[in-house]
XYZ file of C-alpha atoms in Angstrom:
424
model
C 0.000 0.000 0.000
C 2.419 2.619 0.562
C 4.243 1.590 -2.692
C 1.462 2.671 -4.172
C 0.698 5.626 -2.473
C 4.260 6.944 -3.498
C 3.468 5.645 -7.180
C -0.036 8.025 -7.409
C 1.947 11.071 -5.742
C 4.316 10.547 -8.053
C 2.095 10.535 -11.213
C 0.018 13.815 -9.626
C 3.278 15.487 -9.211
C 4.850 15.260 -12.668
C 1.472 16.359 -14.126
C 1.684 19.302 -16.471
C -2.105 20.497 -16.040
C -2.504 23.792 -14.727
C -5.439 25.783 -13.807
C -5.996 29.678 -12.546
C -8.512 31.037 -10.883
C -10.148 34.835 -12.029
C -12.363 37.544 -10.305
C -14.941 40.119 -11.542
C -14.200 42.076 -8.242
C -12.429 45.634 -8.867
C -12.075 47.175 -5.471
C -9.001 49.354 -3.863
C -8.509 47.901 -0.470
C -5.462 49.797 0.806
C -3.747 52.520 0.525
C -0.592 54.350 2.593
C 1.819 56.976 2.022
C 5.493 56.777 1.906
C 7.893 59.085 3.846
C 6.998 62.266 3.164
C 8.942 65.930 3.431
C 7.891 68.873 5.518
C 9.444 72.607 4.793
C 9.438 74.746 8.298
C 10.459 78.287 8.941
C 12.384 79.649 11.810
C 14.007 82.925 12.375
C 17.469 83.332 13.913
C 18.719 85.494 16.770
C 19.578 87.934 14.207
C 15.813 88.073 12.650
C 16.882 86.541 9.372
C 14.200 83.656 7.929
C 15.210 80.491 7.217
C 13.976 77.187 5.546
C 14.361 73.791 7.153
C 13.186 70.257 6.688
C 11.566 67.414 8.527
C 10.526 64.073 7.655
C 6.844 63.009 7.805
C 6.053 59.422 8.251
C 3.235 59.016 5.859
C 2.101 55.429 7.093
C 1.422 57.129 10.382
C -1.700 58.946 8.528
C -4.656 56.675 8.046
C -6.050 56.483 4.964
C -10.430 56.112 5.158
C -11.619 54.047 1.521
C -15.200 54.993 1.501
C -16.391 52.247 -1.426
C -19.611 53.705 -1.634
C -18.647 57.011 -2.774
C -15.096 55.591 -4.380
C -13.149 58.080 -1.825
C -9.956 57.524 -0.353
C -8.724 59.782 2.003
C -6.734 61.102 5.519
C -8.361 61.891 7.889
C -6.325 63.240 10.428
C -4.495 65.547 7.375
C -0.354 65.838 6.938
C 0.990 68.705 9.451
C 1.552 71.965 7.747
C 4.428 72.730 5.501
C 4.204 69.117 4.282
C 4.927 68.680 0.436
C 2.617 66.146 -1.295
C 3.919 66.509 -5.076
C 6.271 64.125 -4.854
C 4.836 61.148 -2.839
C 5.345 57.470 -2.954
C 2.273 55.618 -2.155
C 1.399 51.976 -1.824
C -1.617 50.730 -2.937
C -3.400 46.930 -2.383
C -6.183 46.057 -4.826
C -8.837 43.007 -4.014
C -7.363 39.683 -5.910
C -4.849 41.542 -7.309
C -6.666 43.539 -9.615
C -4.400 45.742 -12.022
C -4.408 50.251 -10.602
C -4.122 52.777 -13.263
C -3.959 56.254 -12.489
C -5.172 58.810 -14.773
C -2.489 61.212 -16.146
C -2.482 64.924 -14.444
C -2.514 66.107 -18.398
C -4.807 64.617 -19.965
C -7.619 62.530 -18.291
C -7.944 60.069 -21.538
C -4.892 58.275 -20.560
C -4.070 56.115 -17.928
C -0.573 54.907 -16.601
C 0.376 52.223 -14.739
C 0.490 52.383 -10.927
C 3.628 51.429 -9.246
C 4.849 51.877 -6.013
C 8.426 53.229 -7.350
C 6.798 56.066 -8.962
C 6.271 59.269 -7.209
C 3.108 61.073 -7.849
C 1.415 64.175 -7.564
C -1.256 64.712 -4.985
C -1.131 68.873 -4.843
C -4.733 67.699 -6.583
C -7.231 65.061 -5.985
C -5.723 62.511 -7.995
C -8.140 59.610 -10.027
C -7.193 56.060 -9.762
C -8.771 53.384 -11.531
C -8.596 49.580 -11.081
C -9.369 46.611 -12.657
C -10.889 42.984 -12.118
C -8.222 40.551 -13.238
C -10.697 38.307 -15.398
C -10.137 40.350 -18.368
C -13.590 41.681 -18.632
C -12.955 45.220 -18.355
C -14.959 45.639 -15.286
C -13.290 48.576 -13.391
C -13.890 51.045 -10.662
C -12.768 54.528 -9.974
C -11.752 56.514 -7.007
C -10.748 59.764 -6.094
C -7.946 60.175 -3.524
C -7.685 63.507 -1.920
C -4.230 64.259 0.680
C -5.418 66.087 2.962
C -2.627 69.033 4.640
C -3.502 71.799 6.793
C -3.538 75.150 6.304
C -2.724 75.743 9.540
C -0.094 75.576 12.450
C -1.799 73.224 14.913
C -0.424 74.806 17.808
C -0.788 78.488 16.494
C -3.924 79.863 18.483
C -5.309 83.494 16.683
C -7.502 86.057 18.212
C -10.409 88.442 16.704
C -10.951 91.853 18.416
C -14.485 92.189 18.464
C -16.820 95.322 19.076
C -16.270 97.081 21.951
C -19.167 96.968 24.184
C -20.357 100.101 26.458
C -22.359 98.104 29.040
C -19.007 96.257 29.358
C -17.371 99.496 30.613
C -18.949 100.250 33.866
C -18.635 96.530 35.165
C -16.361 95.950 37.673
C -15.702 92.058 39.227
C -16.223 90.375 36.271
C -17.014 86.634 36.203
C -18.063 84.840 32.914
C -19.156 81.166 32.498
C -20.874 79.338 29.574
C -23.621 77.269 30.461
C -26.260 75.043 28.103
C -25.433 76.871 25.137
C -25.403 80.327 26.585
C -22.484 82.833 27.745
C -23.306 84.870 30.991
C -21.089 87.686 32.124
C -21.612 88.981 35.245
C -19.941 92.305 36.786
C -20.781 94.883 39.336
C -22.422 98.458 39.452
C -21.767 99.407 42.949
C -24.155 97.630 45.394
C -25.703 95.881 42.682
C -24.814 92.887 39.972
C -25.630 92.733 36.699
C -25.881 89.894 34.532
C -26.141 89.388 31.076
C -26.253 86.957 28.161
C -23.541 87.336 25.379
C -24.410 86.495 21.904
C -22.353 84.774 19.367
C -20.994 88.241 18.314
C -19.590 89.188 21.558
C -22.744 92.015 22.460
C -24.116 91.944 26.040
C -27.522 91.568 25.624
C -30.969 90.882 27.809
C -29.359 92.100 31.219
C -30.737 91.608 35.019
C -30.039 94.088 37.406
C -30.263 92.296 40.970
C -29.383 93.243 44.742
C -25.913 91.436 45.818
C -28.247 89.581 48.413
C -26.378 86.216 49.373
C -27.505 83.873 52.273
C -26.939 84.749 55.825
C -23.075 84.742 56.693
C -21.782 84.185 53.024
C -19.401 86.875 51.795
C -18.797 85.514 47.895
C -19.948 82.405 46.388
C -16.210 79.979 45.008
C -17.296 77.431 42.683
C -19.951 74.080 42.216
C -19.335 70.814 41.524
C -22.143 68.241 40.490
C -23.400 67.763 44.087
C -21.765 70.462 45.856
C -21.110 74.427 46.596
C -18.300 76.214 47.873
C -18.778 79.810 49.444
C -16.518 81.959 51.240
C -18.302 83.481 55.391
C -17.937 86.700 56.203
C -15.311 85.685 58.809
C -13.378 84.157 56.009
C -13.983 80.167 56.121
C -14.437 77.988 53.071
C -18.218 76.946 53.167
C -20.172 74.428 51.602
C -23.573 73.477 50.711
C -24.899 70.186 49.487
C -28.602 70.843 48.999
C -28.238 73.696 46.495
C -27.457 76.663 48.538
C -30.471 75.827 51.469
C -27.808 75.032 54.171
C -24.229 75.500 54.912
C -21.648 74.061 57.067
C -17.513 74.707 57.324
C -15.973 72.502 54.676
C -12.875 70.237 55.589
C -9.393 70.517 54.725
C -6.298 68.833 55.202
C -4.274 71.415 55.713
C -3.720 74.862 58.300
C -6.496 76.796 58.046
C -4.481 80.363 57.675
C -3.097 79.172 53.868
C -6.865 79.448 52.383
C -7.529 82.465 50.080
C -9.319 84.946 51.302
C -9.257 87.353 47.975
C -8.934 86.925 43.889
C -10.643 83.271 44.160
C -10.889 81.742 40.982
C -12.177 77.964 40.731
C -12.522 75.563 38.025
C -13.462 71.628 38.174
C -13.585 68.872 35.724
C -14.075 64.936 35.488
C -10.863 62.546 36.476
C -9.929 60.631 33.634
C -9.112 58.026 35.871
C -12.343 57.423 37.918
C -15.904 57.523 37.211
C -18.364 59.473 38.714
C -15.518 62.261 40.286
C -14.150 65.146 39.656
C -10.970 67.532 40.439
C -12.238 70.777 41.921
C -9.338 73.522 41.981
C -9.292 76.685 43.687
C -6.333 79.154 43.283
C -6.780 82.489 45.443
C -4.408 85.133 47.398
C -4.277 85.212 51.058
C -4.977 88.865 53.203
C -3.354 91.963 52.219
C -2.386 93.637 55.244
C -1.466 90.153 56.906
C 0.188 88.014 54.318
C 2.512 91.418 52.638
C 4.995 89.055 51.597
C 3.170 86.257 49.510
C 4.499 86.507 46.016
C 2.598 83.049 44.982
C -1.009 82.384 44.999
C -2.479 79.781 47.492
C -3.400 76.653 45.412
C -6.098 74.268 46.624
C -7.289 70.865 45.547
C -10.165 68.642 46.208
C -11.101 65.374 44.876
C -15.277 64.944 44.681
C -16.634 61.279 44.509
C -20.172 61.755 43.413
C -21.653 58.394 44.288
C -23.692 57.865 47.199
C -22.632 56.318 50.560
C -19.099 57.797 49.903
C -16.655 59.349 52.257
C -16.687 63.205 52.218
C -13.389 64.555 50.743
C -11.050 67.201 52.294
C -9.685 70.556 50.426
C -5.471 69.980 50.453
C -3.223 72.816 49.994
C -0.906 72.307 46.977
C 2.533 73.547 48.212
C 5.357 74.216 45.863
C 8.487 72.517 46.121
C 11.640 74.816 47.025
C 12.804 73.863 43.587
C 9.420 74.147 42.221
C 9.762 77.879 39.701
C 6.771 77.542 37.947
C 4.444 78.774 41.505
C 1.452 80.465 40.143
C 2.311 84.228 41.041
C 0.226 86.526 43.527
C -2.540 88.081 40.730
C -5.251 90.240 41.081
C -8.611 89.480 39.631
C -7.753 85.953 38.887
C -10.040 84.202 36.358
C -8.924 80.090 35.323
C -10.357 77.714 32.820
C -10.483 74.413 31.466
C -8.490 74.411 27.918
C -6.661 71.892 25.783
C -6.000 69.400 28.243
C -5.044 71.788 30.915
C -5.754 74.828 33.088
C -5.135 78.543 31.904
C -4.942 81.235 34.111
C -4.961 85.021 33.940
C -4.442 88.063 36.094
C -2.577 91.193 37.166
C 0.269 90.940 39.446
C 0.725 93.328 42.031
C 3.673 94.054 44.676
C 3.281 96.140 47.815
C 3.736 99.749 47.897
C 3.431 99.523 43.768
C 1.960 100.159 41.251
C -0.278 97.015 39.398
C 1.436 95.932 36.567
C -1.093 94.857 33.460
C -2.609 92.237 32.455
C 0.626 90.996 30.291
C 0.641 86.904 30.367
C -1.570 83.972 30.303
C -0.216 80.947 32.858
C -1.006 77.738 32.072
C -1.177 74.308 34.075
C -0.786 70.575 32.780
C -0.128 69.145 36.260
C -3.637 70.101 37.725
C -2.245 72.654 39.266
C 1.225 71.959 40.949
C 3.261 74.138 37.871
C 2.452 76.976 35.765
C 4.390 77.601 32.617
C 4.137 80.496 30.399
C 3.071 79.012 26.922
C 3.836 80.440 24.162
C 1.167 79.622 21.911
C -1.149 81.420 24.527
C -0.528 85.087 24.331
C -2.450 88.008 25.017
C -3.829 89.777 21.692
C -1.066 92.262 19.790
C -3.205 94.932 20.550
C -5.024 93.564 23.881
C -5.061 97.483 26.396
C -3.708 95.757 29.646
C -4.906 98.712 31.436
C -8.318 96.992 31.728
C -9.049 96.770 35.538
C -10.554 93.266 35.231
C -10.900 90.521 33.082
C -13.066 87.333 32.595
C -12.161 84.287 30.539
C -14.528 82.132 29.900
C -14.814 78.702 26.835
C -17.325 77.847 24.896
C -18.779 74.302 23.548
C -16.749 75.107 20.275
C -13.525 75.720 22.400
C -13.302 79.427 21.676
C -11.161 81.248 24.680
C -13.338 84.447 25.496
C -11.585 87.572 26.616
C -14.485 90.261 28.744
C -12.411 93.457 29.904
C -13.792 95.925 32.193
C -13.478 99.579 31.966
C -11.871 99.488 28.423
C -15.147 97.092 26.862
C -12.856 94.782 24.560
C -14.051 92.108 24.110
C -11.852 88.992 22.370
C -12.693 85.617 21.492
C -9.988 83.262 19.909
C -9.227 79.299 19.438
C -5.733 77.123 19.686
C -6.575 76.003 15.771
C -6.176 72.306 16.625
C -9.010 72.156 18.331
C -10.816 74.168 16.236
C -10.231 71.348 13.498
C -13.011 69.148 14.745
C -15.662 71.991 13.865
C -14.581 72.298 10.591
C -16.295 70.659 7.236
């Protein structure tokens, strides 16, 4: 038997029949870029402009085929400065169908795709493949390479009008709420409030008395479930049944290194736990007591929103000896929530001096502990610092919002990768 097993392998392998196997299916299946080249600009110490280059790893793009509409395209696009007329591209067809692409010049004629040939994508480019069973059945898709316009971390402000109701407000606070911006300042004794449209103008205002519960000097912040308040004797309150009671709030830490003055608070969801957030509160301590705080007091408090949970405790954030990035002492604080971190602005003041202007924006990707200056977030070219106070507040679309008392600008502008997700 296995004599003659051998003997009928034998005859099946010196056969000389052959047989192939062919496919009506014309479909582009895949489709990367090569390394690519990107042009930058830089200016030396001595102002001149200069030209230098970087390499882009194409394959790092993805590439969406959309075989319904025969589209092939990036859609997180090539980084700015990136040259696409001179790209190698690899392309994967289903059963090895034969790609054309049509010539740049004439549109009649078609050249052979091959992955040693560089091509052209300044322009959507056409590519057309083919079933391998000879029956001419072929489909056709447009590839676009997609490249932005614009420097990703380049953020760009627009001055818009001046507003005279803005003018007489003094304590501003702004915050965006369901859709709506609300700016609130004071006229004296009383607070007005208004809505702000998508122009900037202060519109449909409430003038009410600054009336706040029995023993509560300024109200600090919310989270989901609970509000922070500052007494008149200068402890942090809270309230968890919307403002009907109040009791002391804990902390971890001495009592005397709690702002008292130029609160600003911001909170957000942990990343790393569901159902809590990070509340943050960044203040200065007394005046006439405290004369030689150059750094604002930085608090932190982590809020567990489910039930049956134990309560959490404020802790004071203190800076390292080594630690140069301290927020500084600033007056009128105002912080918010922006590309991945926390922005803060203000104007500093020494004793016995003069204030010096609003001139910087701070900003913190520690959750709170440093504060670099960053250069992509600077004040407008032609932002007057001599405002007295200023709100900053962000929108859904992740416009930063600029409210300025006594001087009425008003400025709204956006870090332009994040405005990239709005755009068509």
């Amino acid at each position: 038997m296995l004599l003659a097993t051998m003997a009928v392998m034998a005859s099946c392998m010196s056969s000389n029949d052959s047989t192939s196997t062919t496919y009506s299916d014309a479909a582009i299946t895949s489709f990367t870029l090569g390394t690519l080249t990107r042009y930058l600009h830089t200016t030396s110490k001595s102002g001149g402009d200069s030209i230098y280059k970087q390499t882009v790893t194409g394959s790092s793009y993805k590439f969406h085929i959309d075989q319904n509409l025969r589209l092939i395209y990036n859609t997180d696009s090539l980084p700015i400065g990136t040259s696409v007329n001179k790209v190698l591209c690899t392309v994967g067809s289903k059963n090895y169908g034969t790609i054309f692409i049509q010539d740049e010049a004439d549109e009649n004629t078609l050249n052979f795709y091959s992955s040693t040939d560089s091509i052209d994508f300044t322009n959507p480019r056409k590519f057309i493949v083919y079933s391998n069973d000879n029956t001419g059945n072929h489909s056709d898709y447009t590839v676009k390479v997609n490249v932005h316009k614009e420097d990703a971390g380049e953020f760009v402000w627009h001055q818009l009008d001046v507003s005279e109701e803005l003018k007489e407000l003094n304590d501003l606070e702004a915050y965006y709420w369901a859709g709506t911006m609300y700016l609130m300042g004071t006229v004296g004794e009383n607070t007005k409030i208004y809505e702000v449209d998508k122009n900037g103008k202060l519109v449909h205002n409430e003038e009410i008395k600054n009336i706040l519960p029995s023993g509560i000097k300024r109200w600090i912040g919310s989270t989901e479930g609970e509000i922070y308040a500052l007494s008149t004797d200068d402890k942090l309150m809270i309230s968890t049944d919307g403002g009907l009671t109040w009791q002391q709030d804990l902390l971890d830490d001495d009592e005397a290194l709690m702002p008292v003055r130029d609160i600003a608070f911001v909170s957000y969801p942990l990343d790393y736990a569901t159902n809590t957030e990070y509340a943050l509160m960044v203040g200065n301590r007394d005046k006439e007591k405290y004369a030689d705080d150059d750094i604002a007091m930085v608090w932190r408090k982590i809020v567990d929103n489910d039930e049956y949970t134990p309560e959490g405790r404020w802790t004071y954030m203190d800076h390292a000896a080594n630690n140069i990035y301290a927020l500084p002492n600033l007056e009128h604080l105002s912080l918010v929530v922006y590309d991945d971190g926390i922005l803060a602005i203000g104007a500093a003041e020494k004793e016995g001096e003069e204030w010096t202007p609003y001139t910087k924006i701070y900003q913190s990707r520690d959750d709170g502990i440093t504060w670099k200056y960053n250069s992509s977030y600077q004040l407008p070219e032609d932002f007057d610092s001599s405002t007295t106070s200023v709100a900053m507040a962000v929108d859904d679309d992740m416009n930063l919002w600029l409210f300025c008392g006594q001087t009425g600008e008003v400025w709204r502008g956006r870090l332009n990768k994040l405005g990239w997700e709005f755009q068509e």
